[in-house]
Amino acid sequence: MKNEDLKGLYSALLISFNEDGSINEQGIREIIRHNIDKMKVDGLYVGGSTGENFLLSTDEKKRIFEIAKDEAKSDIKLIAQVGSMNVYEAIELAKFTTDLGYDAISAVTPFYYKFSFEEIKEYYEMIINSVDNRLIVYSIPFLTGVNINVEQFGELFKNEKIIGVKFTAADFYLLERVRKAYPEHLIYAGFDEMMLSASVLNVDGAIGSTFNLNGIRARKIVELVKEGKIDEARELQHITNDFITDVLNNGLYSTLKTCLELQGVHAGYSRRPMKSASEAQKQRAKEIYEKYLK
């Protein structure tokens, strides 16, 4: 299987919870169908930050992976984010999702402790060498504090099963250097608000939380860049960033979920200690929905 099959636009899947914190299976299925049928995404990135993954037990993560695969089937590509502070949990989830038929796995860099690069490299080797699958490094320095340089990416890519990176950073110099140094490896843009800039640097796709609602506009930005229509793409990025600014100012998860609810999708609550939307936030979310999404 060639890695080109994994190129494209992926929603970082939002997860619906009930008020008591339990998984809302029907809500998750509705979010998945919305992404496939309405947002027309190429795939889903399941178990990432947007999925409130690091607030969940291993069994809950497994159940969400099962639901996503059962609902999406083979309609789109599925990438499972299995990374964990506990490498043995990551290996368990890598095996679980590979057996389910996920097209690739991904893993966030280990964080909190100040791991050396050799320790980080061993973490990735332990995960990917445990399964017959492909792995995408999840680099998100502003949350993990872990920075990987061009040469270190090269060290990771020596393992032919480590096929690319979800690049969630604003360092476009580094992005350009990685793109030039490793043209055969996949690079996914991880910041929705920087789609235009990343597309100009010829990334292979993007993975974003706002694609759950703004996927059509995001795809248009990519298409316009490919057509050389930079002015039109810039205007769409302006609109996208106005939307993102308003969402962030009102509360990311609660606003996205409220906007989905306004479209008839049971996106539910957030997992504690995250707060779900207050009445004031719901009202503001309705204004955001009507301005950008209706």
CSV table of C-alpha atoms in Angstrom, one decimal, residues 18-290:
chain,number,residue,atom,x,y,z
A,18,ASN,CA,-23.4,12.5,28.3
A,19,GLU,CA,-23.8,14.9,31.2
A,20,ASP,CA,-22.4,12.3,33.6
A,21,GLY,CA,-19.2,12.0,31.6
A,22,SER,CA,-20.0,8.7,29.9
A,23,ILE,CA,-19.6,8.1,26.2
A,24,ASN,CA,-22.6,9.1,24.1
A,25,GLU,CA,-22.3,6.5,21.3
A,26,GLN,CA,-25.2,7.8,19.2
A,27,GLY,CA,-23.8,11.3,19.4
A,28,ILE,CA,-20.4,10.1,18.2
A,29,ARG,CA,-22.0,8.2,15.3
A,30,GLU,CA,-23.9,11.4,14.3
A,31,ILE,CA,-20.7,13.5,14.4
A,32,ILE,CA,-19.0,10.9,12.2
A,33,ARG,CA,-21.8,10.9,9.7
A,34,HIS,CA,-21.8,14.7,9.7
A,35,ASN,CA,-18.1,14.7,8.8
A,36,ILE,CA,-18.6,12.1,6.1
A,37,ASP,CA,-21.8,13.3,4.5
A,38,LYS,CA,-21.7,17.0,5.1
A,39,MET,CA,-18.1,18.0,5.5
A,40,LYS,CA,-16.9,15.5,2.8
A,41,VAL,CA,-13.6,14.9,4.6
A,42,ASP,CA,-11.2,12.3,3.3
A,43,GLY,CA,-10.7,10.8,6.8
A,44,LEU,CA,-10.9,11.1,10.5
A,45,TYR,CA,-8.1,11.4,13.1
A,46,VAL,CA,-9.6,9.6,16.1
A,47,GLY,CA,-8.3,9.9,19.6
A,48,GLY,CA,-6.5,13.2,19.4
A,49,SER,CA,-6.6,16.3,21.6
A,50,THR,CA,-9.9,17.3,20.0
A,51,GLY,CA,-11.4,13.9,21.1
A,52,GLU,CA,-10.5,14.8,24.8
A,53,ASN,CA,-8.4,11.6,24.6
A,54,PHE,CA,-6.1,12.3,27.5
A,55,LEU,CA,-9.1,12.5,29.9
A,56,LEU,CA,-10.2,8.9,29.1
A,57,SER,CA,-9.4,5.4,30.3
A,58,THR,CA,-7.9,2.7,28.0
A,59,ASP,CA,-11.3,0.9,27.8
A,60,GLU,CA,-13.1,4.2,26.8
A,61,LYS,CA,-10.5,4.9,24.1
A,62,LYS,CA,-11.0,1.4,22.7
A,63,ARG,CA,-14.8,1.8,22.7
A,64,ILE,CA,-14.4,5.1,20.7
A,65,PHE,CA,-12.1,3.5,18.2
A,66,GLU,CA,-14.6,0.7,17.8
A,67,ILE,CA,-17.5,3.1,17.3
A,68,ALA,CA,-15.6,5.1,14.7
A,69,LYS,CA,-14.6,2.1,12.7
A,70,ASP,CA,-18.1,0.6,12.8
A,71,GLU,CA,-19.7,3.8,11.7
A,72,ALA,CA,-17.2,4.9,9.1
A,73,LYS,CA,-16.5,1.4,7.8
A,74,SER,CA,-14.3,1.9,4.7
A,75,ASP,CA,-16.1,5.1,3.5
A,76,ILE,CA,-13.1,7.2,4.5
A,77,LYS,CA,-9.6,6.8,5.9
A,78,LEU,CA,-9.1,6.4,9.6
A,79,ILE,CA,-6.0,7.3,11.7
A,80,ALA,CA,-5.9,6.3,15.3
A,81,GLN,CA,-4.0,8.5,17.7
A,82,VAL,CA,-2.7,5.9,20.3
A,83,GLY,CA,0.1,8.0,21.9
A,84,SER,CA,0.2,8.0,25.7
A,85,MET,CA,2.4,8.8,28.6
A,86,ASN,CA,2.3,5.1,29.2
A,87,VAL,CA,4.1,3.5,26.2
A,88,TYR,CA,2.5,0.1,27.1
A,89,GLU,CA,-0.9,1.5,26.8
A,90,ALA,CA,0.1,3.0,23.4
A,91,ILE,CA,1.3,-0.4,22.2
A,92,GLU,CA,-1.9,-2.0,23.4
A,93,LEU,CA,-4.0,0.6,21.5
A,94,ALA,CA,-1.8,0.3,18.4
A,95,LYS,CA,-2.5,-3.4,18.3
A,96,PHE,CA,-6.2,-2.9,19.0
A,97,THR,CA,-6.7,-0.3,16.3
A,98,THR,CA,-4.5,-2.2,13.8
A,99,ASP,CA,-6.7,-5.3,14.3
A,100,LEU,CA,-9.8,-3.1,13.8
A,101,GLY,CA,-8.5,-2.2,10.4
A,102,TYR,CA,-7.3,1.4,10.9
A,103,ASP,CA,-5.3,2.7,8.0
A,104,ALA,CA,-2.6,4.1,10.1
A,105,ILE,CA,-1.7,5.0,13.7
A,106,SER,CA,-0.4,8.2,15.1
A,107,ALA,CA,1.3,9.0,18.4
A,108,VAL,CA,1.9,12.2,20.3
A,109,THR,CA,5.4,12.8,21.5
A,110,PRO,CA,5.8,11.6,25.1
A,111,PHE,CA,5.5,14.7,27.4
A,112,TYR,CA,5.6,16.1,30.9
A,113,TYR,CA,9.0,14.5,31.7
A,114,LYS,CA,12.0,16.0,29.9
A,115,PHE,CA,12.7,13.0,27.7
A,116,SER,CA,15.9,12.9,25.6
A,117,PHE,CA,15.5,12.4,21.8
A,118,GLU,CA,16.9,8.9,22.2
A,119,GLU,CA,14.1,8.1,24.6
A,120,ILE,CA,11.5,9.7,22.3
A,121,LYS,CA,12.9,7.7,19.4
A,122,GLU,CA,12.7,4.4,21.4
A,123,TYR,CA,9.1,5.2,22.3
A,124,TYR,CA,8.1,5.4,18.6
A,125,GLU,CA,10.1,2.3,17.7
A,126,MET,CA,8.4,0.3,20.5
A,127,ILE,CA,5.0,1.4,19.3
A,128,ILE,CA,5.4,0.9,15.5
A,129,ASN,CA,7.5,-2.3,15.7
A,130,SER,CA,4.7,-4.0,17.7
A,131,VAL,CA,2.3,-3.9,14.8
A,132,ASP,CA,2.0,-4.3,11.0
A,133,ASN,CA,0.9,-0.7,10.3
A,134,ARG,CA,2.1,2.8,9.5
A,135,LEU,CA,2.8,5.5,12.0
A,136,ILE,CA,2.5,9.3,11.8
A,137,VAL,CA,4.4,11.3,14.4
A,138,TYR,CA,2.2,13.8,16.2
A,139,SER,CA,4.3,16.9,16.9
A,140,ILE,CA,2.5,19.6,18.9
A,141,PRO,CA,5.3,21.5,20.8
A,142,PHE,CA,3.1,24.2,22.3
A,143,LEU,CA,1.3,21.6,24.4
A,144,THR,CA,4.0,19.0,24.9
A,145,GLY,CA,7.1,21.2,25.1
A,146,VAL,CA,8.8,18.7,22.8
A,147,ASN,CA,10.6,20.1,19.7
A,148,ILE,CA,12.0,17.9,17.0
A,149,ASN,CA,14.5,19.3,14.5
A,150,VAL,CA,15.1,18.4,10.8
A,151,GLU,CA,17.8,15.9,11.6
A,152,GLN,CA,15.8,14.2,14.3
A,153,PHE,CA,12.8,13.8,12.0
A,154,GLY,CA,15.3,12.0,9.7
A,155,GLU,CA,16.3,9.7,12.4
A,156,LEU,CA,12.7,8.8,13.0
A,157,PHE,CA,12.0,8.4,9.3
A,158,LYS,CA,14.8,5.8,9.0
A,159,ASN,CA,12.1,3.3,10.2
A,160,GLU,CA,10.2,2.8,6.9
A,161,LYS,CA,7.0,2.3,8.9
A,162,ILE,CA,7.2,5.9,10.3
A,163,ILE,CA,5.8,7.6,7.2
A,164,GLY,CA,5.1,11.2,8.2
A,165,VAL,CA,4.2,13.9,10.8
A,166,LYS,CA,1.2,15.8,11.9
A,167,PHE,CA,2.9,19.2,12.2
A,168,THR,CA,1.1,21.3,14.7
A,169,ALA,CA,3.4,24.3,15.0
A,170,ALA,CA,3.8,27.8,13.7
A,171,ASP,CA,7.4,27.3,12.6
A,172,PHE,CA,7.1,27.5,8.9
A,173,TYR,CA,10.9,27.6,8.4
A,174,LEU,CA,11.1,24.2,10.0
A,175,LEU,CA,8.1,23.0,8.0
A,176,GLU,CA,9.8,24.1,4.8
A,177,ARG,CA,13.0,22.4,5.8
A,178,VAL,CA,11.3,19.1,6.6
A,179,ARG,CA,9.3,19.3,3.4
A,180,LYS,CA,12.5,19.8,1.3
A,181,ALA,CA,14.5,17.2,3.2
A,182,TYR,CA,11.9,14.4,3.2
A,183,PRO,CA,9.8,14.8,0.1
A,184,GLU,CA,8.6,11.2,0.2
A,185,HIS,CA,7.2,11.5,3.7
A,186,LEU,CA,3.7,12.8,4.5
A,187,ILE,CA,3.2,16.2,6.3
A,188,TYR,CA,-0.1,17.1,7.6
A,189,ALA,CA,-0.8,20.7,8.7
A,190,GLY,CA,-2.1,20.8,12.2
A,191,PHE,CA,-3.2,24.4,12.7
A,192,ASP,CA,-6.5,25.2,11.0
A,193,GLU,CA,-5.7,28.9,11.1
A,194,MET,CA,-2.6,28.4,9.0
A,195,MET,CA,-4.0,26.3,6.2
A,196,LEU,CA,-3.1,28.8,3.5
A,197,SER,CA,0.5,29.1,4.6
A,198,ALA,CA,0.9,25.3,5.0
A,199,SER,CA,-0.7,24.6,1.6
A,200,VAL,CA,1.7,27.0,-0.1
A,201,LEU,CA,4.5,24.9,1.3
A,202,ASN,CA,3.0,21.8,-0.3
A,203,VAL,CA,1.8,19.8,2.7
A,204,ASP,CA,0.1,16.5,1.9
A,205,GLY,CA,-3.0,17.2,3.9
A,206,ALA,CA,-4.4,18.7,7.1
A,207,ILE,CA,-5.9,17.5,10.4
A,208,GLY,CA,-8.1,19.9,12.2
A,209,SER,CA,-10.7,20.3,14.9
A,210,THR,CA,-12.7,23.0,13.1
A,211,PHE,CA,-13.0,20.8,10.0
A,212,ASN,CA,-15.9,19.1,11.9
A,213,LEU,CA,-17.8,22.3,11.0
A,214,ASN,CA,-15.6,24.2,8.5
A,215,GLY,CA,-14.4,21.4,6.4
A,216,ILE,CA,-15.9,22.6,3.1
A,217,ARG,CA,-14.2,26.0,3.4
A,218,ALA,CA,-10.9,24.4,4.4
A,219,ARG,CA,-10.9,22.2,1.3
A,220,LYS,CA,-11.6,25.2,-0.9
A,221,ILE,CA,-8.5,26.9,0.5
A,222,VAL,CA,-6.4,23.9,-0.5
A,223,GLU,CA,-8.0,23.7,-4.0
A,224,LEU,CA,-7.5,27.5,-4.6
A,225,VAL,CA,-3.8,27.2,-3.7
A,226,LYS,CA,-3.3,24.3,-6.1
A,227,GLU,CA,-5.0,26.4,-8.8
A,228,GLY,CA,-2.6,29.4,-8.0
A,229,LYS,CA,-5.6,31.5,-6.9
A,230,ILE,CA,-3.8,32.9,-3.8
A,231,ASP,CA,-5.9,36.0,-3.4
A,232,GLU,CA,-9.1,34.0,-3.3
A,233,ALA,CA,-7.5,31.5,-0.9
A,234,ARG,CA,-6.4,34.4,1.3
A,235,GLU,CA,-9.9,35.7,1.5
A,236,LEU,CA,-11.2,32.4,2.6
A,237,GLN,CA,-8.5,32.1,5.2
A,238,HIS,CA,-9.5,35.5,6.6
A,239,ILE,CA,-13.1,34.3,7.0
A,240,THR,CA,-11.8,31.0,8.5
A,241,ASN,CA,-9.7,32.9,11.0
A,242,ASP,CA,-12.5,35.2,11.9
A,243,PHE,CA,-14.5,32.1,12.7
A,244,ILE,CA,-11.7,30.5,14.6
A,245,THR,CA,-11.1,33.7,16.6
A,246,ASP,CA,-14.7,33.9,17.6
A,247,VAL,CA,-14.8,30.2,18.5
A,248,LEU,CA,-11.6,30.4,20.7
A,249,ASN,CA,-12.9,33.5,22.4
A,250,ASN,CA,-16.1,31.7,23.3
A,251,GLY,CA,-14.5,28.3,24.3
A,252,LEU,CA,-13.3,25.9,21.7
A,253,TYR,CA,-14.9,22.6,22.6
A,254,SER,CA,-18.2,23.9,23.9
A,255,THR,CA,-18.7,26.2,20.9
A,256,LEU,CA,-17.9,23.6,18.3
A,257,LYS,CA,-20.3,21.1,20.0
A,258,THR,CA,-23.0,23.7,20.4
A,259,CYS,CA,-22.7,24.6,16.7
A,260,LEU,CA,-23.1,20.9,15.8
A,261,GLU,CA,-26.2,20.7,18.1
A,262,LEU,CA,-27.7,23.6,16.1
A,263,GLN,CA,-27.3,21.4,13.0
A,264,GLY,CA,-29.2,18.6,14.6
A,265,VAL,CA,-26.1,16.6,15.7
A,266,HIS,CA,-26.1,15.4,19.3
A,267,ALA,CA,-22.5,16.5,20.1
A,268,GLY,CA,-23.3,16.5,23.8
A,269,TYR,CA,-21.2,17.6,26.7
A,270,SER,CA,-17.4,17.8,27.3
A,271,ARG,CA,-15.5,15.5,29.7
A,272,ARG,CA,-14.8,17.0,33.1
A,273,PRO,CA,-12.8,18.9,34.2
A,274,MET,CA,-13.6,20.6,30.9
A,275,LYS,CA,-16.7,22.8,31.2
A,276,SER,CA,-19.6,22.4,28.9
A,277,ALA,CA,-21.3,25.5,27.4
A,278,SER,CA,-23.0,28.0,29.7
A,279,GLU,CA,-26.2,29.7,28.5
A,280,ALA,CA,-24.2,32.8,27.6
A,281,GLN,CA,-21.8,30.6,25.6
A,282,LYS,CA,-24.6,28.8,23.9
A,283,GLN,CA,-26.1,32.1,22.8
A,284,ARG,CA,-22.8,33.4,21.5
A,285,ALA,CA,-22.3,30.0,19.7
A,286,LYS,CA,-25.6,30.5,18.0
A,287,GLU,CA,-24.5,33.9,16.7
A,288,ILE,CA,-21.2,32.3,15.4
A,289,TYR,CA,-23.2,29.6,13.7
A,290,GLU,CA,-25.5,32.0,12.0
